[in-house]
Amino acid sequence: MSQHPAIEKFQNVLSQEHVVTNQRRTEHYRSGWRSGKGTALAVLFPQTLIEYWHVLEICIAHNCIVIMQAAKTGLTEGSTPSGDDYDREVVVINTLAMNQLIMLGDGEQIVSFPGTTLHKLEKTLKPLSRSPHSVIGSSGLGATVVGGVANNSGGALVKRGPAYTELALFAQVNEKGELTLINHLGIDLGNSPEEILQNLENGQFDHAYVDPETNNNPFTGTGKQASARNYQELLRDVDADTPSRYNADTSRLYEASGCAGKLAVFAVRLDSFPVPKKEKTFYIGTNSAAALTTLRRRILAEFTNLPEVGEYMHRDIFDVSQDYGKDTFLSVKYLGTDRMPKLFALKGRIDSALKNVKWLPNHLTDRVMQFAANLFPQHLPKRLLEYREKFEHYLILKVSDDGIAEVEAFLPEFFADKDNGEYFECNAEEATSASLHRFAAAGAAIRYEVLNQKQVGELIALDIALRRNEFDWVEELPASLQDKIDKSLYYGHFFCHVFHQDYVLKKGVDAKEVKAEMLKILDDRGAKYPAEHNVGHLYKAEDGLVQFYKKLDPTNTFNPGIGKMEKTKRNCSCCL
């Protein structure tokens, strides 16, 4: 592979250390976080936007497939190769080194490079009393701003919806197979690709903030949004028979937004938001799903101020997260999120290095981390544990500013009926612990499966969007399916009606058959899936999404095969 003519050209643009071809060293970058793996000619690590552009030129000149990758936190195999049945060589381009962040005005908007993490954005905005479009838990794992936009990621913030913008700078391969750079940032950066990229990287442009949705600058255009500005209105329509947000929603597919790696994104421009002056967190427990339904509908329809966060957990995922997410909980609490991306990258490299040592047990790092965490005392506060004994369903409700008085008036009245459950106002320790416990849930489900592989089967992970008018949101599977499942784990973003549903199957059960049955049930319920992680290589793309992908990438050069589409090259210039 090292003799491929593109390799030497990559090394002429990048330093040799940033062109990796050794299969063991590239394994981490060729493997999905939960599942999926494929072959690649090389993994490239451009350090500047100009280098990024030039290696793309080499890829296109040598007829290579390009797979864009940042932190690799996706759950659907959407940022790694899948198998070895591609018709061209595959090149993975990791963008994490290009992590600049530019403020516009006083931070009302930002311009993010492809490797900028949500965590860095949150830290940079904090002194300006601004906050990002999303502060989802995976920001602690290094999730990037551009990755969120490209994958329609939603996160936990009730008011803001999926990561979305109509303002981006990106490279595209057109119908004739030509690589072009398109500047739709709404910022005048020059004409040629080199001039545009150098001016952006050097900050040589006007940093004033002008709202692109209202200004009349002909370069910027009018009506261009830098966030999902109508999301609260959508949420409040509680009687609508469609979901509030999901991956294939054509109203949220726009160039970089939802592109899923079908474009090479160099930068996106996004709104930021004022930080609340005051926040309070309430913890709710109930044995009545109907009570939570009523609470959700009343708050969305009647309140003047929507909550900041409304995160749901079922008792079963509470237990699994308590036992198998403890190391994540403790790591974030005591080491902070700054160190988490490097720790997870180190874990990936160690796993890859030890994988071929036959006398070592599988998943050694997970076993060590699990053992170490169990040496620590109970990490969850007393009142959370008491609610676990009393109730089946839990809701973490965070409200801010004027919304606090609304909730403080509503909750006593609502829970005067003891059949609705109970609630308490969290102190600082309880609020932090509740959020960290919920954050650890996704990783805990994986840990449970990998450490119990002798006793259980595969893990099926679904993220689904239910209709806004869905009353029966608690899933009831037929007995024939329940008999095949070891654990059903439910958690999610309750007010958005977006749920993560993880199923650990019993040993010997065919995961493909079970998943097909589950998806059929979801189809009959009018649900959409995936809700916020893009289709990757695990889901079939809907027709509208297929057409969007083909429009962005007519020759099937970028990330071919996602959405169960073809991996082969399309010659779209034959009729020109």
PDB file of N, CA and C in Angstrom, residues 18 79 364 456:
ATOM      1  N   HIS A  18       2.190  12.530   9.654  1.00  0.00           N
ATOM      2  CA  HIS A  18       0.761  12.805   9.492  1.00  0.00           C
ATOM      3  C   HIS A  18       0.148  12.056   8.319  1.00  0.00           C
ATOM      4  N   SER A  79     -18.527   7.492  10.280  1.00  0.00           N
ATOM      5  CA  SER A  79     -17.291   8.239  10.035  1.00  0.00           C
ATOM      6  C   SER A  79     -16.072   7.332   9.939  1.00  0.00           C
ATOM      7  N   LEU A 364      -9.509  -5.555  27.662  1.00  0.00           N
ATOM      8  CA  LEU A 364      -8.748  -5.455  28.902  1.00  0.00           C
ATOM      9  C   LEU A 364      -8.903  -4.083  29.554  1.00  0.00           C
ATOM     10  N   VAL A 456     -24.320 -12.987  27.460  1.00  0.00           N
ATOM     11  CA  VAL A 456     -25.322 -12.274  26.667  1.00  0.00           C
ATOM     12  C   VAL A 456     -24.892 -12.170  25.211  1.00  0.00           C
TER      13      VAL A 456
END
